[in-house]
Short mmCIF file of C-alpha atoms in Angstrom, two decimals:
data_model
loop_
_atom_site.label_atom_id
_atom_site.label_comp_id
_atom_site.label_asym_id
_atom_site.label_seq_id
_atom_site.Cartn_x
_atom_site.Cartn_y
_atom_site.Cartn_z
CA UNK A 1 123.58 49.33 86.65
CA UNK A 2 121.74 51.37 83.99
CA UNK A 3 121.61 55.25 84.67
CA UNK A 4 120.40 58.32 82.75
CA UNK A 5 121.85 61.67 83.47
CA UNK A 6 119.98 65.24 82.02
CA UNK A 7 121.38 67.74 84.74
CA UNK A 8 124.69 68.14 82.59
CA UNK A 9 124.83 66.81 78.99
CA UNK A 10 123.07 63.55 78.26
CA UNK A 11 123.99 60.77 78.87
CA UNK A 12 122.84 57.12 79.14
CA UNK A 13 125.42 54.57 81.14
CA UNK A 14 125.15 50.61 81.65
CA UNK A 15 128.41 49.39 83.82
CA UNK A 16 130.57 51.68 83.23
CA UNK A 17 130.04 51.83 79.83
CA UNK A 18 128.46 54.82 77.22
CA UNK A 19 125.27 53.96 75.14
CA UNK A 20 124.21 57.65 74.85
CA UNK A 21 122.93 58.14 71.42
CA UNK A 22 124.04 60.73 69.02
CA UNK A 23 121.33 61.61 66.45
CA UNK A 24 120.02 65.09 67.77
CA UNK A 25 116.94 63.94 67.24
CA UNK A 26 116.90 61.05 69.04
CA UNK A 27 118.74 62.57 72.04
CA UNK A 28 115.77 65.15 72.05
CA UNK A 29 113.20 62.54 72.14
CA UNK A 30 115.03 60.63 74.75
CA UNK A 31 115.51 63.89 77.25
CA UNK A 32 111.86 64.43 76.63
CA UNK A 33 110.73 61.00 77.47
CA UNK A 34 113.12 61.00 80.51
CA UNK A 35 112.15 64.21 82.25
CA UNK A 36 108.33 62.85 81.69
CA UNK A 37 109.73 59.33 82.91
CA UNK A 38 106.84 56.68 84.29
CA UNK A 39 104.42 58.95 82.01
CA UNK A 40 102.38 58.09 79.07
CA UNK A 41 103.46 61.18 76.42
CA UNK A 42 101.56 61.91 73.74
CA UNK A 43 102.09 61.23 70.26
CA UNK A 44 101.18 65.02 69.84
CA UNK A 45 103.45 66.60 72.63
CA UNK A 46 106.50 64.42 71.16
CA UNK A 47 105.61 66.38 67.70
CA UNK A 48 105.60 69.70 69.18
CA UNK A 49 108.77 68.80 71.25
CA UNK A 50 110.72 68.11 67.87
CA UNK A 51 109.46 70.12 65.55
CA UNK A 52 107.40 72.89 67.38
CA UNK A 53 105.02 74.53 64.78
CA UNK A 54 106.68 73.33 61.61
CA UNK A 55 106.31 69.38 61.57
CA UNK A 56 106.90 67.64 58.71
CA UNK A 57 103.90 66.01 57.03
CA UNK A 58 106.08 62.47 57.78
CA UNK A 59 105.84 63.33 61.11
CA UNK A 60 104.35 61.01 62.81
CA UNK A 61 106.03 58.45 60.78
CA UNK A 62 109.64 59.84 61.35
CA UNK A 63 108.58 59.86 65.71
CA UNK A 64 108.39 56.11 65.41
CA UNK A 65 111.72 55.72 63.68
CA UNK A 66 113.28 57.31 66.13
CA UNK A 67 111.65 55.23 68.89
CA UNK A 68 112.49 52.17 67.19
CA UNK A 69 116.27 53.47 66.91
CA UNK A 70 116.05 54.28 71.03
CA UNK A 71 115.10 50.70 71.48
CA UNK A 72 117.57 49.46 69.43
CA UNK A 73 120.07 51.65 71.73
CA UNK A 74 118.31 50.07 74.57
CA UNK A 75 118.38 46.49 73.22
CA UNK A 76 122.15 46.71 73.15
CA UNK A 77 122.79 47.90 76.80
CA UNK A 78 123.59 44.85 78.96
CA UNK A 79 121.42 45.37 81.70
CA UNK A 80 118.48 45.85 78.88
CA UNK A 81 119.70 42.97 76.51
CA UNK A 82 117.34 42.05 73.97
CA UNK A 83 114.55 43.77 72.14
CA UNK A 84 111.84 42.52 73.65
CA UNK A 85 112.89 43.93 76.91
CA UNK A 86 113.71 47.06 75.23
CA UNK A 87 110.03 47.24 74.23
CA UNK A 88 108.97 46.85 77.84
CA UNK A 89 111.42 49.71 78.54
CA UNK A 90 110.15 51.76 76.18
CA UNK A 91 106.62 51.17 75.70
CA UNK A 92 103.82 52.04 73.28
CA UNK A 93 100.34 53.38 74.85
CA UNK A 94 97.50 54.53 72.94
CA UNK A 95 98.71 57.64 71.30
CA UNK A 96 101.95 57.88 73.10
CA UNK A 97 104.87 56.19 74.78
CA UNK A 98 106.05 55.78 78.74
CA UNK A 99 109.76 55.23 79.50
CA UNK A 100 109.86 52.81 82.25
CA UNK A 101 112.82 54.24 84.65
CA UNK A 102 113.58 52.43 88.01
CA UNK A 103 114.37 54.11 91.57
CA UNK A 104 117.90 55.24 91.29
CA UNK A 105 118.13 55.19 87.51
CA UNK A 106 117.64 58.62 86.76
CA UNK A 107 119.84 61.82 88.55
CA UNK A 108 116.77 64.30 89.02
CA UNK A 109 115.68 61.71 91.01
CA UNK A 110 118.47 61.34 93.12
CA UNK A 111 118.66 65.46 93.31
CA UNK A 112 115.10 65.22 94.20
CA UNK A 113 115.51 62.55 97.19
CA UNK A 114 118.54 64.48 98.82
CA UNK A 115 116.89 67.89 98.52
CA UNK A 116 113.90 66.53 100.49
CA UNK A 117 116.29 65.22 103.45
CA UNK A 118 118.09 68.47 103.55
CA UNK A 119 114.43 69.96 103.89
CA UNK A 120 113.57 67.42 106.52
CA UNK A 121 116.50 68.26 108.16
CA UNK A 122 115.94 71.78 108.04
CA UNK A 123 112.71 71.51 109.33
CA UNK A 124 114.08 69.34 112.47
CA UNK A 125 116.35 72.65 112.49
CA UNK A 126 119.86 69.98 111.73
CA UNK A 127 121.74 72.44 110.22
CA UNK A 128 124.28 70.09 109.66
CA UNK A 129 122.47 67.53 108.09
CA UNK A 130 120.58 69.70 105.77
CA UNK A 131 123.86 71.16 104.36
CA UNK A 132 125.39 67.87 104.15
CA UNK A 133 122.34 66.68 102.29
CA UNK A 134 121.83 69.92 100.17
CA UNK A 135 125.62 69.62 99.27
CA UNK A 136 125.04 65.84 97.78
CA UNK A 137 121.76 66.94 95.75
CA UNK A 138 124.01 69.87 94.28
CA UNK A 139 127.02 67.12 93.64
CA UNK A 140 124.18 65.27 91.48
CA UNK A 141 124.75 68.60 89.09
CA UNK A 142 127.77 68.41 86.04
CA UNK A 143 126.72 71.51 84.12
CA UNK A 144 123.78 72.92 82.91
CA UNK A 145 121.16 70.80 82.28
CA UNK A 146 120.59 68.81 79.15
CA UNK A 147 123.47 71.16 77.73
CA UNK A 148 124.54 69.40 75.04
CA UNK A 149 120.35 69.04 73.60
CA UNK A 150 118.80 70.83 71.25
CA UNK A 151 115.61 72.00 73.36
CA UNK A 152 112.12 72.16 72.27
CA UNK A 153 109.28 74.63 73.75
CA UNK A 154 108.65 71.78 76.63
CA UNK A 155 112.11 70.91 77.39
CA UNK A 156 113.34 74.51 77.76
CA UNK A 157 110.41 74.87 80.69
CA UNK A 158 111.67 71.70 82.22
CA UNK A 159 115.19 73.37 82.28
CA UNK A 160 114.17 76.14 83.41
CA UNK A 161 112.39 74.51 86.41
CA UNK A 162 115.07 72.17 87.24
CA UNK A 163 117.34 75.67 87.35
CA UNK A 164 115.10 76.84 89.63
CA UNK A 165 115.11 73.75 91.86
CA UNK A 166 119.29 73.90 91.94
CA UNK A 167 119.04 77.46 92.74
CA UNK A 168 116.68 76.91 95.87
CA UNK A 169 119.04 73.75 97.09
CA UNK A 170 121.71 76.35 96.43
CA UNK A 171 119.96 78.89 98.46
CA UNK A 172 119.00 76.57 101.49
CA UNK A 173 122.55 75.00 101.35
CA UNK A 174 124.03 78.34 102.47
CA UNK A 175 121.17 79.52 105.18
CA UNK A 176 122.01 76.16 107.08
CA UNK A 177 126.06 77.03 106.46
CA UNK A 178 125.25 80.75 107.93
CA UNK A 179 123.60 78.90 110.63
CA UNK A 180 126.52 77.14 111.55
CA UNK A 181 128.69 80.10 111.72
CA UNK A 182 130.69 79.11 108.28
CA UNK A 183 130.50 82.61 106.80
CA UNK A 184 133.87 83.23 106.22
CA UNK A 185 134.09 79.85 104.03
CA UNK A 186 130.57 81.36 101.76
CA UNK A 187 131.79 84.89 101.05
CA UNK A 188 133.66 84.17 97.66
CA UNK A 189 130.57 81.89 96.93
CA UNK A 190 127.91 84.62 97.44
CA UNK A 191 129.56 87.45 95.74
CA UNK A 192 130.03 85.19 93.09
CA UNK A 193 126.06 84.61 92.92
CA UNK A 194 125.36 88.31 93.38
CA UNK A 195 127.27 89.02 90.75
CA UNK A 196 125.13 86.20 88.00
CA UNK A 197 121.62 87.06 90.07
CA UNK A 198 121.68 90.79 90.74
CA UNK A 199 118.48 91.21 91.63
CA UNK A 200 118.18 87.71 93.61
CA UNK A 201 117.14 89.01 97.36
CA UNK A 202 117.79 86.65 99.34
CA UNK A 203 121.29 86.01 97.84
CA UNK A 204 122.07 89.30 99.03
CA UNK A 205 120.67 88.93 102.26
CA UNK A 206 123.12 86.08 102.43
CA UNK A 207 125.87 88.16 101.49
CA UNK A 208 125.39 91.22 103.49
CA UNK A 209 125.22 88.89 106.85
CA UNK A 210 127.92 86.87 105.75
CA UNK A 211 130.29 89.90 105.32
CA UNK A 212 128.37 91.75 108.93
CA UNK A 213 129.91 88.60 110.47
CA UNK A 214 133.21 88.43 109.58
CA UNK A 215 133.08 91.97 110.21
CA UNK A 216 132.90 94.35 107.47
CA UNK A 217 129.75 96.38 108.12
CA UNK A 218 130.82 99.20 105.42
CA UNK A 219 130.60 96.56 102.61
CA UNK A 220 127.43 94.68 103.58
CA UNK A 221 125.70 98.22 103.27
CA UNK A 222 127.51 99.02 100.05
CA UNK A 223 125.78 95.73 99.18
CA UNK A 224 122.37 96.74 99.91
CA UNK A 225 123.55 99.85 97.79
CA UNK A 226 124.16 98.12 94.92
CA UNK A 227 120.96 96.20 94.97
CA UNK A 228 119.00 98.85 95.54
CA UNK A 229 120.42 100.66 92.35
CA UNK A 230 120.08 97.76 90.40
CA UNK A 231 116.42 97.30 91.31
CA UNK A 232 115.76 100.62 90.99
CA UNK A 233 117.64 100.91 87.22
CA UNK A 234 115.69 98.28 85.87
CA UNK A 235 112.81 97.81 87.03
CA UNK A 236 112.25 100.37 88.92
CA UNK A 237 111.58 99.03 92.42
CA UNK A 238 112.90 99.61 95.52
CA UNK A 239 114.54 96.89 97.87
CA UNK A 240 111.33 94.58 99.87
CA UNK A 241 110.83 95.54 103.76
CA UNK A 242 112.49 92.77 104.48
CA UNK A 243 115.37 94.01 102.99
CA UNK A 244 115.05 97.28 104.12
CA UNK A 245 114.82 95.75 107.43
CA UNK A 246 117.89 94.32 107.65
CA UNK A 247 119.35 97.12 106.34
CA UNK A 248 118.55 98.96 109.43
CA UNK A 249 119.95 95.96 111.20
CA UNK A 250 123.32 96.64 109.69
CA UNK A 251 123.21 100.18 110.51
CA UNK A 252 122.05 99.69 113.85
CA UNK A 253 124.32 96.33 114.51
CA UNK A 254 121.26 94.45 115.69
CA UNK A 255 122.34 91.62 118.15
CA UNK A 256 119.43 89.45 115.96
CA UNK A 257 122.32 89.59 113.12
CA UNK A 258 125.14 87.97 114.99
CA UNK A 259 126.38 84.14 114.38
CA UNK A 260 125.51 83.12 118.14
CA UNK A 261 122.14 84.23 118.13
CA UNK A 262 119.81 81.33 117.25
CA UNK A 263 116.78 81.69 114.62
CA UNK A 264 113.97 80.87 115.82
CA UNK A 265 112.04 81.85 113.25
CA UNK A 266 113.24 82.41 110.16
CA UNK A 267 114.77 79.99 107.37
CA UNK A 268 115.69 82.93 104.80
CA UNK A 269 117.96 85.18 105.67
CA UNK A 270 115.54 87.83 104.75
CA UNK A 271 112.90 86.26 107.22
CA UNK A 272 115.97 86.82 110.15
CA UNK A 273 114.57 90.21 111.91
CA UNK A 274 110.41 88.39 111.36
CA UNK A 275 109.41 88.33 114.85
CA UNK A 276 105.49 86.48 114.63
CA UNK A 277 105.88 83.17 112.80
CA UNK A 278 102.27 84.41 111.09
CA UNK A 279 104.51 87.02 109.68
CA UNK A 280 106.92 84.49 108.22
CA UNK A 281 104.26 82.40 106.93
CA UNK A 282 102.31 85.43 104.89
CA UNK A 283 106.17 86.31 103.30
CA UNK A 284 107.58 82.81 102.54
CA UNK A 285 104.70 79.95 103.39
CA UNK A 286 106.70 77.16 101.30
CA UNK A 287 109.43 77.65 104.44
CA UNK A 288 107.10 78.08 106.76
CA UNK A 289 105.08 74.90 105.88
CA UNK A 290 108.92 73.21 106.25
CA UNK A 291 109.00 74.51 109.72
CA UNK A 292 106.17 72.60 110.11
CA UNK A 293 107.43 69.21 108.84
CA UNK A 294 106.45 69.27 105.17
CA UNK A 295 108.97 68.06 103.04
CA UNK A 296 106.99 68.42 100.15
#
């Protein structure tokens, strides 16, 4: 079967086989069309993609030579065959082009589809579902994404969303793992993540109940230190309530912070010590619309 991948380097695959091309120019063109898949782009956006604010004056000219080279690429792949076919793959609209990509072709797609189960799952409160699910979206994953393209103004905001969407799979991966008591197994994970987002909350919400839990209370404060310096250094903020309500928690030992306790409420671990779900839903109402049964 014919697959594209863009969260790692590029790469284009028909049985088994490679048919990614190699012309930076073309592999540019191709990421671009893929992460607009099923999308008439413009003739215009392309331009700016390639050559931001210094086209050429061939332009134009020199963005359909490289879309007749991609169906050439796509002509030879078995499943495509011919260059007709490739055409229909890779069609031309008025002022633009659409990549036609099937269900199960492209791996943002297949991120996308387990995410929303995990979410679904979550919101059914399956703790074990949702990590299993969240762990095969992140297993979708081989790097960072398009890493081996040369990135254009619109492709580096599609990376930088698709970052974003791995870091919130990530981030709901581990609050259904705390929920099933697996803190011990997350530690090395989550200082790890403290340690590339240090100013990343909720990461260090994890952290500080993962370590409460397996019983070190003196570092899950020296945590909250450390955040609260590096907040305060540069940019200077202090810590959210949230924060500084668990870190009364953690002085206190608050029963609401132990494993066996069940959350009710909350799907961050910031959210743990929100008692009124209308509280929850004015900090974090993308989670609280998933406690609802949105999956969107």
């Amino acid at each position: 079967m014919m697959s594209y991948e863009v969260l790692g380097p590029l790469a284009v695959n028909d049985h088994g086989e490679a048919f990614t091309p190699t012309a930076p120019k073309q592999r540019q063109l191709l990421a671009f069309l893929l992460l607009n898949a099923n999308t008439v782009v413009s003739i215009e956006s392309c331009i700016a993609e390639l050559w931001e604010d210094n086209p050429p004056s061939s332009a134009a000219s020199t963005l359909q030579t490289y879309v007749l080279q991609l169906r050439r690429l796509l002509a030879s792949l078995p499943s495509v065959g011919s260059a007709p076919c490739a055409k229909d793959v890779l069609r031309t609209r008025s002022r633009g082009y659409l990549l036609r990509v099937a269900p199960g072709q492209l791996d943002v797609d297949e991120f996308n589809s387990f995410a929303a189960q995990g979410r679904a799952a979550l919101a059914r409160r399956d703790d074990g579902c949702a990590a299993l699910f969240f762990r095969r979206a992140l297993s979708v994953w081989h790097g960072e994404p398009l890493a081996d393209v040369a990135l254009g103004p619109r492709l580096r905001a599609w990376v930088a969303g698709l970052e974003e969407r791995r870091l919130g799979a990530l981030e709901q991966r581990i609050e259904a793992d705390l929920r099933l008591g697996t803190h011990h197994e997350v530690l090395a994970e989550l200082t790890a993540l403290v340690a590339a987002h240090p100013t990343h909350e909720n990461f260090h919400a994890q952290l500080v109940l993962a370590l409460y839990r397996c019983g070190r209370q003196a570092q899950a404060l020296q945590v909250i230190a450390r955040l609260r310096s590096v907040l305060n250094t540069e940019l200077g903020l202090e810590p959210s309530a949230r924060m500084q309500q668990l870190h009364q928690a953690v002085l206190t030992c608050d029963a609401r912070l132990d494993a066996s306790v069940e959350w009710p409420e909350s799907v961050l671990s910031l959210d743990l010590l929100a008692e009124r779900r209308g509280e929850l839903a004015d900090l974090a109402p993308g989670f609280a619309r998933c406690l609802e049964g949105s999956t969107a």
